[in-house]
Coordinates of C-alpha atoms in Angstrom, one line a residue:
Chain A
X18 CA 68.6 86.0 90.4
X19 CA 71.6 84.9 92.4
X20 CA 70.5 82.6 95.3
X21 CA 71.7 82.7 98.9
X22 CA 73.7 79.6 99.6
X23 CA 73.4 77.1 102.4
X24 CA 76.6 75.3 103.3
X25 CA 76.7 72.4 105.7
X26 CA 80.1 72.2 107.3
X27 CA 81.7 69.0 108.4
X28 CA 84.5 69.1 111.0
X29 CA 86.9 66.3 110.1
X30 CA 89.5 64.8 112.5
X31 CA 91.7 61.9 111.5
X32 CA 89.3 61.2 108.6
X33 CA 86.1 61.2 110.7
X34 CA 83.4 63.7 111.2
X35 CA 83.2 65.6 114.5
X36 CA 81.7 68.8 115.6
X37 CA 83.0 70.8 118.5
X38 CA 81.3 72.9 121.0
X39 CA 83.3 76.1 121.4
X40 CA 86.1 74.3 119.5
X41 CA 86.4 71.5 122.2
X42 CA 84.4 68.5 123.3
X43 CA 84.3 66.5 120.1
X44 CA 81.7 64.0 119.3
X45 CA 82.1 61.4 116.5
X46 CA 79.4 61.4 113.9
X47 CA 80.5 59.5 110.9
X48 CA 82.2 59.1 107.6
X49 CA 82.8 62.4 105.8
X50 CA 82.4 61.1 102.3
X51 CA 78.9 59.6 103.0
X52 CA 77.9 62.7 105.0
X53 CA 78.9 64.9 102.1
X54 CA 77.0 62.8 99.6
X55 CA 73.8 63.0 101.8
X56 CA 74.2 66.7 101.9
X57 CA 74.7 67.2 98.2
X58 CA 71.8 64.9 97.4
X59 CA 69.7 66.8 99.8
X60 CA 70.3 70.1 98.0
X61 CA 73.3 71.6 99.8
X62 CA 74.7 74.4 97.7
X63 CA 78.3 73.7 98.7
X64 CA 80.0 71.4 101.1
X65 CA 82.7 72.5 103.5
X66 CA 85.2 70.3 105.2
X67 CA 87.2 71.7 108.1
X68 CA 90.1 69.5 108.9
X69 CA 90.9 69.8 112.6
X70 CA 93.5 67.0 112.6
X71 CA 96.1 68.0 115.0
X72 CA 98.9 65.5 114.5
X73 CA 101.1 65.8 111.5
X74 CA 101.2 62.1 110.7
X75 CA 97.5 62.1 110.1
X76 CA 97.4 65.2 108.0
X77 CA 97.4 63.3 104.7
X78 CA 94.1 61.5 105.5
X79 CA 92.2 64.6 104.4
X80 CA 93.6 64.4 100.9
X81 CA 92.1 60.9 100.6
X82 CA 88.8 62.1 102.0
X83 CA 88.7 65.0 99.5
X84 CA 89.6 62.7 96.6
X85 CA 86.8 60.3 97.4
X86 CA 84.2 63.0 98.0
X87 CA 85.0 64.9 94.8
X88 CA 84.2 61.7 92.9
X89 CA 80.8 61.5 94.4
X90 CA 79.6 65.1 95.0
X91 CA 79.2 67.4 92.1
X92 CA 78.7 70.6 94.0
X93 CA 81.5 72.9 95.1
X94 CA 83.7 71.5 97.9
X95 CA 85.6 73.9 100.2
X96 CA 88.4 72.5 102.4
X97 CA 90.0 74.3 105.3
X98 CA 92.2 73.6 108.2
X99 CA 95.9 73.3 108.5
X100 CA 96.7 75.0 105.2
X101 CA 100.1 76.6 105.4
X102 CA 101.4 77.1 101.9
X103 CA 100.7 77.4 98.2
X104 CA 101.8 73.8 97.9
X105 CA 99.2 72.7 100.4
X106 CA 96.6 74.5 98.4
X107 CA 97.8 72.9 95.2
X108 CA 97.6 69.5 96.7
X109 CA 94.0 70.0 97.9
X110 CA 92.9 71.4 94.6
X111 CA 94.5 68.5 92.8
X112 CA 92.6 66.1 95.0
X113 CA 89.3 67.7 93.9
X114 CA 88.7 70.6 96.3
X115 CA 87.2 73.6 94.5
X116 CA 88.1 76.1 97.1
X117 CA 90.3 76.2 100.1
X118 CA 89.8 78.3 103.2
X119 CA 92.9 79.7 104.8
X120 CA 92.9 80.9 108.4
X121 CA 96.1 81.1 110.4
X122 CA 98.5 81.2 107.4
X123 CA 96.7 84.2 106.0
X124 CA 97.2 86.1 109.3
X125 CA 100.8 85.1 109.7
X126 CA 101.9 85.4 106.1
X127 CA 99.4 87.2 103.8
X128 CA 101.7 86.4 100.9
X129 CA 100.0 83.0 100.8
X130 CA 96.8 84.7 99.9
X131 CA 98.5 86.9 97.3
X132 CA 100.4 84.1 95.7
X133 CA 97.7 81.5 95.8
X134 CA 95.0 83.8 94.4
X135 CA 97.4 84.8 91.5
X136 CA 98.3 81.2 90.9
X137 CA 94.9 79.5 91.2
X138 CA 92.5 82.5 90.9
X139 CA 90.6 84.4 93.6
X140 CA 87.6 82.1 93.0
X141 CA 89.2 79.3 95.0
X142 CA 90.7 81.3 97.8
X143 CA 88.4 81.8 100.9
X144 CA 89.9 83.6 103.8
X145 CA 88.5 82.3 107.1
X146 CA 88.3 84.9 109.9
X147 CA 87.7 83.7 113.4
X148 CA 86.7 86.8 115.3
X149 CA 86.0 87.5 118.9
X150 CA 84.5 90.7 120.4
X151 CA 86.7 92.8 122.6
X152 CA 85.0 96.0 123.8
X153 CA 83.6 97.7 120.7
X154 CA 85.7 95.9 118.2
X155 CA 86.4 92.3 117.0
X156 CA 89.8 90.7 117.1
X157 CA 91.1 88.0 114.8
X158 CA 92.1 84.7 116.4
X159 CA 94.3 82.0 114.9
X160 CA 95.2 78.3 115.5
X161 CA 91.7 77.1 115.8
X162 CA 90.7 79.9 118.1
X163 CA 93.6 79.5 120.6
X164 CA 95.7 82.6 119.8
X165 CA 94.6 86.2 119.7
X166 CA 96.4 88.1 117.0
X167 CA 94.9 91.4 118.2
X168 CA 94.3 92.3 114.6
X169 CA 91.1 94.3 114.0
X170 CA 88.7 92.0 112.1
X171 CA 87.1 94.7 110.0
X172 CA 90.4 96.1 108.8
X173 CA 91.7 92.6 108.2
X174 CA 88.6 91.7 106.1
X175 CA 89.3 94.6 103.8
X176 CA 93.0 93.8 103.6
X177 CA 92.2 90.2 102.6
X178 CA 89.9 91.4 99.9
X179 CA 92.7 93.6 98.5
X180 CA 95.2 90.7 98.7
X181 CA 93.0 88.5 96.5
X182 CA 90.5 86.6 98.7
X183 CA 87.4 85.7 96.6
X184 CA 85.2 85.2 99.7
X185 CA 85.4 85.6 103.4
X186 CA 84.2 82.9 105.8
X187 CA 83.5 84.8 109.0
X188 CA 83.1 82.8 112.3
X189 CA 82.1 84.4 115.5
X190 CA 84.2 82.8 118.3
X191 CA 81.7 84.1 120.8
X192 CA 78.8 82.3 119.2
X193 CA 80.4 79.1 117.7
X194 CA 78.9 76.1 119.3
X195 CA 76.4 78.0 121.4
X196 CA 73.4 77.7 119.0
X197 CA 72.5 81.3 120.0
X198 CA 72.6 82.5 116.4
X199 CA 75.2 84.3 114.3
X200 CA 76.9 87.5 115.6
X201 CA 74.7 89.7 113.3
X202 CA 76.6 92.9 114.1
X203 CA 79.9 91.3 113.1
X204 CA 78.5 89.8 109.9
X205 CA 76.7 92.9 108.7
X206 CA 79.7 95.2 109.5
X207 CA 82.2 93.0 107.6
X208 CA 79.7 92.5 104.7
X209 CA 79.3 96.2 104.4
X210 CA 83.0 96.8 104.4
X211 CA 83.9 94.5 101.6
X212 CA 82.7 93.9 98.0
X213 CA 83.3 90.2 98.1
X214 CA 80.8 87.7 99.4
X215 CA 80.7 86.9 103.1
X216 CA 79.8 83.5 104.4
X217 CA 78.4 83.7 108.0
X218 CA 79.4 81.0 110.4
X219 CA 79.3 80.2 114.1
X220 CA 76.3 79.8 116.4
X221 CA 73.4 78.5 114.3
X222 CA 70.8 76.8 116.5
X223 CA 67.6 77.1 114.5
X224 CA 66.4 78.0 111.1
X225 CA 65.5 81.6 112.0
X226 CA 69.2 82.1 112.6
X227 CA 69.9 81.3 109.0
X228 CA 67.3 83.8 108.0
X229 CA 68.9 86.5 110.2
X230 CA 72.3 85.8 108.9
X231 CA 71.2 86.7 105.4
X232 CA 68.6 89.3 106.1
X233 CA 70.3 91.2 109.0
X234 CA 73.9 89.9 108.6
X235 CA 73.8 90.6 104.9
X236 CA 75.7 87.4 104.3
X237 CA 75.7 85.9 100.8
X238 CA 75.9 82.4 102.2
X239 CA 75.2 80.7 105.6
X240 CA 77.3 78.0 107.0
X241 CA 76.1 75.6 109.7
X242 CA 77.2 72.3 111.2
X243 CA 75.3 70.9 114.1
X244 CA 71.7 71.8 113.1
X245 CA 72.2 69.6 110.0
X246 CA 74.5 67.2 111.5
X247 CA 72.6 65.6 114.2
X248 CA 69.5 65.4 112.0
X249 CA 67.8 68.3 113.7
X250 CA 67.0 69.8 110.3
X251 CA 67.6 68.7 106.7
X252 CA 69.1 71.0 104.2
X253 CA 65.8 70.8 102.3
X254 CA 63.8 72.0 105.4
X255 CA 66.2 74.9 105.8
X256 CA 65.8 75.9 102.2
X257 CA 62.0 75.6 102.3
X258 CA 62.0 77.7 105.4
X259 CA 64.2 80.4 103.9
X260 CA 62.0 80.4 100.8
X261 CA 59.0 80.9 103.0
X262 CA 60.7 84.0 104.5
X263 CA 61.3 85.4 101.0
X264 CA 65.0 84.6 100.8
X265 CA 66.0 83.4 97.3
X266 CA 67.3 79.9 97.5
X267 CA 67.9 77.1 95.0
X268 CA 65.1 74.6 95.4
Chain B
X27 CA 84.6 58.0 71.2
X28 CA 87.5 60.0 72.5
X29 CA 87.0 63.2 74.4
X30 CA 90.0 65.3 75.5
X31 CA 90.1 67.6 78.4
X32 CA 92.8 70.0 77.6
X33 CA 95.3 70.1 80.5
X34 CA 97.3 73.3 80.0
X35 CA 98.0 74.3 83.6
X36 CA 95.0 76.6 83.8
X37 CA 94.4 75.9 87.4
X38 CA 92.2 73.3 89.0
X39 CA 90.6 70.9 86.6
X40 CA 90.1 67.9 88.8
X41 CA 86.4 68.6 89.2
X42 CA 86.0 68.8 85.4
X43 CA 87.8 65.5 85.1
X44 CA 85.7 63.8 87.8
X45 CA 82.4 65.0 86.4
X46 CA 83.2 63.9 82.8
X47 CA 84.4 60.5 84.0
X48 CA 81.3 60.1 86.1
X49 CA 79.1 60.8 83.1
X50 CA 81.2 58.9 80.5
X51 CA 81.3 55.7 82.6
X52 CA 83.1 53.2 80.3
X53 CA 81.4 54.2 77.1
X54 CA 83.5 57.3 76.3
X55 CA 87.2 57.5 76.7
X56 CA 88.2 60.7 78.6
X57 CA 91.8 61.8 78.0
X58 CA 93.4 64.6 80.0
X59 CA 96.3 65.9 78.1
X60 CA 98.0 68.7 76.2
X61 CA 99.5 66.3 73.7
X62 CA 98.8 67.8 70.3
X63 CA 98.4 64.5 68.4
X64 CA 95.9 63.2 71.0
X65 CA 93.9 66.4 70.7
X66 CA 94.0 66.2 66.9
X67 CA 92.7 62.6 67.0
X68 CA 90.0 63.2 69.5
X69 CA 86.3 63.5 68.6
X70 CA 85.6 66.3 71.1
X71 CA 87.5 68.7 73.2
X72 CA 86.8 70.3 76.5
X73 CA 88.6 73.6 77.2
X74 CA 88.5 74.4 80.9
X75 CA 89.9 77.6 82.4
X76 CA 90.3 79.1 85.8
X77 CA 92.1 82.2 87.0
X78 CA 92.4 85.3 84.8
X79 CA 91.8 85.6 81.1
X80 CA 95.4 86.7 80.7
X81 CA 96.9 83.8 82.7
X82 CA 94.8 81.3 80.8
X83 CA 95.8 82.7 77.4
X84 CA 99.4 82.7 78.5
X85 CA 99.2 79.2 79.7
X86 CA 97.8 78.1 76.3
X87 CA 100.6 79.8 74.5
X88 CA 103.2 78.3 76.7
X89 CA 102.5 74.9 75.1
X90 CA 104.0 75.0 71.7
X91 CA 101.5 74.5 68.9
X92 CA 98.5 74.2 71.3
X93 CA 96.7 77.3 70.1
X94 CA 97.1 76.3 66.5
X95 CA 95.9 72.8 67.2
X96 CA 92.8 74.0 69.0
X97 CA 92.2 76.5 66.2
X98 CA 92.3 73.8 63.6
X99 CA 90.1 71.5 65.7
X100 CA 87.4 74.1 66.2
X101 CA 87.5 76.2 63.1
X102 CA 88.9 74.0 60.3
X103 CA 87.7 70.5 61.2
X104 CA 84.7 72.0 63.1
X105 CA 84.6 69.3 65.7
X106 CA 82.6 69.8 68.9
X107 CA 84.4 71.8 71.6
X108 CA 83.1 72.9 75.0
X109 CA 84.7 75.9 76.8
X110 CA 84.0 76.2 80.5
X111 CA 84.3 79.5 82.4
X112 CA 87.5 81.2 81.2
X113 CA 87.6 78.5 78.6
X114 CA 84.5 80.1 77.1
X115 CA 85.8 83.6 77.6
X116 CA 88.9 82.9 75.6
X117 CA 86.6 82.4 72.5
X118 CA 86.5 86.2 72.4
X119 CA 88.8 88.5 70.4
X120 CA 90.0 90.4 73.4
X121 CA 89.9 90.3 77.2
X122 CA 90.4 93.1 79.7
X123 CA 91.3 91.2 82.9
X124 CA 94.6 92.5 84.3
X125 CA 95.7 93.9 81.0
X126 CA 94.3 93.9 77.4
X127 CA 94.9 90.4 76.1
X128 CA 94.1 88.8 72.7
X129 CA 91.8 85.8 72.8
X130 CA 91.3 83.0 70.4
X131 CA 88.9 85.0 68.3
X132 CA 86.5 82.2 67.5
X133 CA 83.5 84.2 68.5
X134 CA 83.8 87.9 67.9
X135 CA 83.4 90.0 71.1
X136 CA 85.1 91.1 74.2
X137 CA 85.4 90.0 77.9
X138 CA 85.0 92.8 80.4
X139 CA 84.3 93.2 84.1
X140 CA 80.8 92.8 85.3
X141 CA 79.3 96.2 86.2
X142 CA 78.9 96.0 90.0
X143 CA 76.6 99.1 90.0
X144 CA 78.6 101.0 92.6
X145 CA 79.1 98.1 94.9
X146 CA 75.4 97.0 94.8
X147 CA 76.5 93.7 93.4
X148 CA 79.3 91.7 95.0
X149 CA 82.0 90.3 92.8
X150 CA 82.9 87.6 92.1
X151 CA 79.4 86.5 91.1
X152 CA 79.6 83.3 93.2
X153 CA 76.8 80.8 93.7
X154 CA 73.7 79.4 92.1
X155 CA 71.9 81.4 89.5
X156 CA 69.1 80.6 87.1
X157 CA 69.8 80.4 83.4
X158 CA 67.4 81.9 80.9
X159 CA 67.6 79.8 77.8
X160 CA 67.2 82.1 74.8
X161 CA 68.0 79.7 72.0
X162 CA 67.5 76.1 71.6
X163 CA 70.8 74.4 72.1
X164 CA 71.7 70.8 71.9
X165 CA 73.5 71.0 75.2
X166 CA 70.3 72.1 76.9
X167 CA 68.4 68.9 76.1
X168 CA 66.3 67.8 79.1
X169 CA 67.3 71.0 80.9
X170 CA 64.5 73.2 81.9
X171 CA 64.5 76.9 81.5
X172 CA 65.4 78.7 84.7
X173 CA 67.5 75.8 86.0
X174 CA 70.1 76.6 88.5
X175 CA 73.8 76.5 87.6
X176 CA 76.9 77.3 89.7
X177 CA 78.8 80.4 88.8
X178 CA 82.1 81.9 89.9
X179 CA 83.4 84.8 87.8
X180 CA 83.9 88.6 87.8
X181 CA 84.2 89.0 84.0
X182 CA 81.6 88.5 81.3
X183 CA 81.7 87.6 77.6
X184 CA 80.0 90.2 75.4
X185 CA 79.7 88.7 71.9
X186 CA 79.1 91.1 69.0
X187 CA 76.7 88.8 67.3
X188 CA 73.8 88.2 69.8
X189 CA 72.7 85.2 67.8
X190 CA 75.4 83.1 69.4
X191 CA 73.9 83.5 72.8
X192 CA 72.1 80.4 74.0
X193 CA 71.4 81.5 77.6
X194 CA 71.8 84.5 79.9
X195 CA 71.7 84.9 83.7
X196 CA 70.5 87.9 85.7
X197 CA 73.2 89.5 87.8
X198 CA 73.5 93.2 87.6
X199 CA 72.5 92.8 84.0
X200 CA 71.7 90.0 81.6
X201 CA 75.0 88.2 81.6
X202 CA 75.8 85.9 78.7
X203 CA 76.2 82.5 80.3
X204 CA 76.1 80.1 77.4
X205 CA 77.0 80.4 73.7
X206 CA 76.8 78.2 70.7
X207 CA 78.3 78.8 67.3
X208 CA 78.1 75.8 65.0
X209 CA 80.4 73.3 66.7
X210 CA 81.6 75.6 69.4
X211 CA 79.9 75.6 72.8
X212 CA 80.7 77.4 75.9
X213 CA 79.3 77.9 79.4
X214 CA 80.2 80.6 81.8
X215 CA 78.8 78.5 84.7
X216 CA 80.4 75.3 85.8
X217 CA 78.4 72.3 84.7
X218 CA 80.9 70.1 86.6
X219 CA 79.8 71.8 89.9
X220 CA 76.1 72.2 89.0
X221 CA 74.9 69.0 90.5
X222 CA 72.6 66.7 88.4
X223 CA 71.6 69.4 85.9
X224 CA 75.2 70.1 85.2
X225 CA 75.9 66.4 84.6
X226 CA 73.0 66.4 82.2
X227 CA 74.6 69.2 80.2
X228 CA 77.9 67.2 80.1
X229 CA 75.9 64.2 79.0
X230 CA 74.4 66.2 76.2
X231 CA 77.8 67.4 75.1
X232 CA 79.0 63.8 75.1
X233 CA 75.9 62.7 73.1
X234 CA 76.5 65.3 70.3
X235 CA 76.9 63.7 66.9

């Protein structure tokens, strides 16, 4: 039986791990390579790096981080943040990333998704959707949540599937950093609309939220940062808890 | 011992390289090349593969003499060869991804899309699934039945001779996830991404006499 995945996410800025609250107020919490290794040894099903380095001159640091991590961690490694082109993807994959997650570039130029999934295979193309509720629908945001594209998130999810995305990483902007739980309605709607796996993200504050993301949100995988990050829970605890709730996990 | 990972522009092989180097330490020399002479002189070959069946077969053919060299390696000299993911799928006679494409024909059978049972099963089949070992295989030494391996694929290899199947996994149906035919080994899952158990499998392959 296929297991639901638990994916710890590390926000990386200038080569260091941080985690934002609603995308601002960053706290420093360590070396990404060591963190990733702790997670993979602890049973993480995948590791996700989100590079939030703003300045161009520090952009290349992430390549070095990915290179070092991929020599130590033998579980899938997804890297997102600042990816603009097929060439950027190529570079990350060559450094040892197994998947890349594309956000702004996919909205602005969906050809990146088409071309990269053709070139490298859909299996390594994750489209990240940052969505915020507006009335009875959700809109897609870009640039780390700063710009509203006004695109309908549900339609966009379907479009990305057609264009070659292998998975969707769906983050609720309303919930991210709040620890109030995933936006279950958003997750389950998108998950029902597409035939590719959905990774739920944004808002995890306790282990029940992970359970809800899978059971109610119909996500194939759950991504979380702070609950693992500050030692609140270990990945193992999370897995044991999900297992106790009847969710299939790799233990 | 020399082990060659065939680099034929089949997509991302850095994880395969990293994992083999991790296991090999200094005892085994890992070459990453498409150089025909180096392949010929190696003791073992790893054939990775990402992307579509069609794109991988085309990438193999683009390198002059590579298909013939691999054929000779696997079927004339019968030296150990491990195919991973699409690398395994290419053992088949024919694949149906994108268009009908001829495979290497080492293990008779076809590669077709996994039945998603009207959308009940999401594709790609991504994540950790358990393997059901149906035949003793040298590459499964010290690997327990029902171990978890990491999968990413939408197509499955359906061999004609079921005796070549060494393990299956349950997703929509019993999908063939490991085959062994004499010196030819293949895994649909990614040992290089399957944590310690995956590294054990790689170790077993490197240990093969």
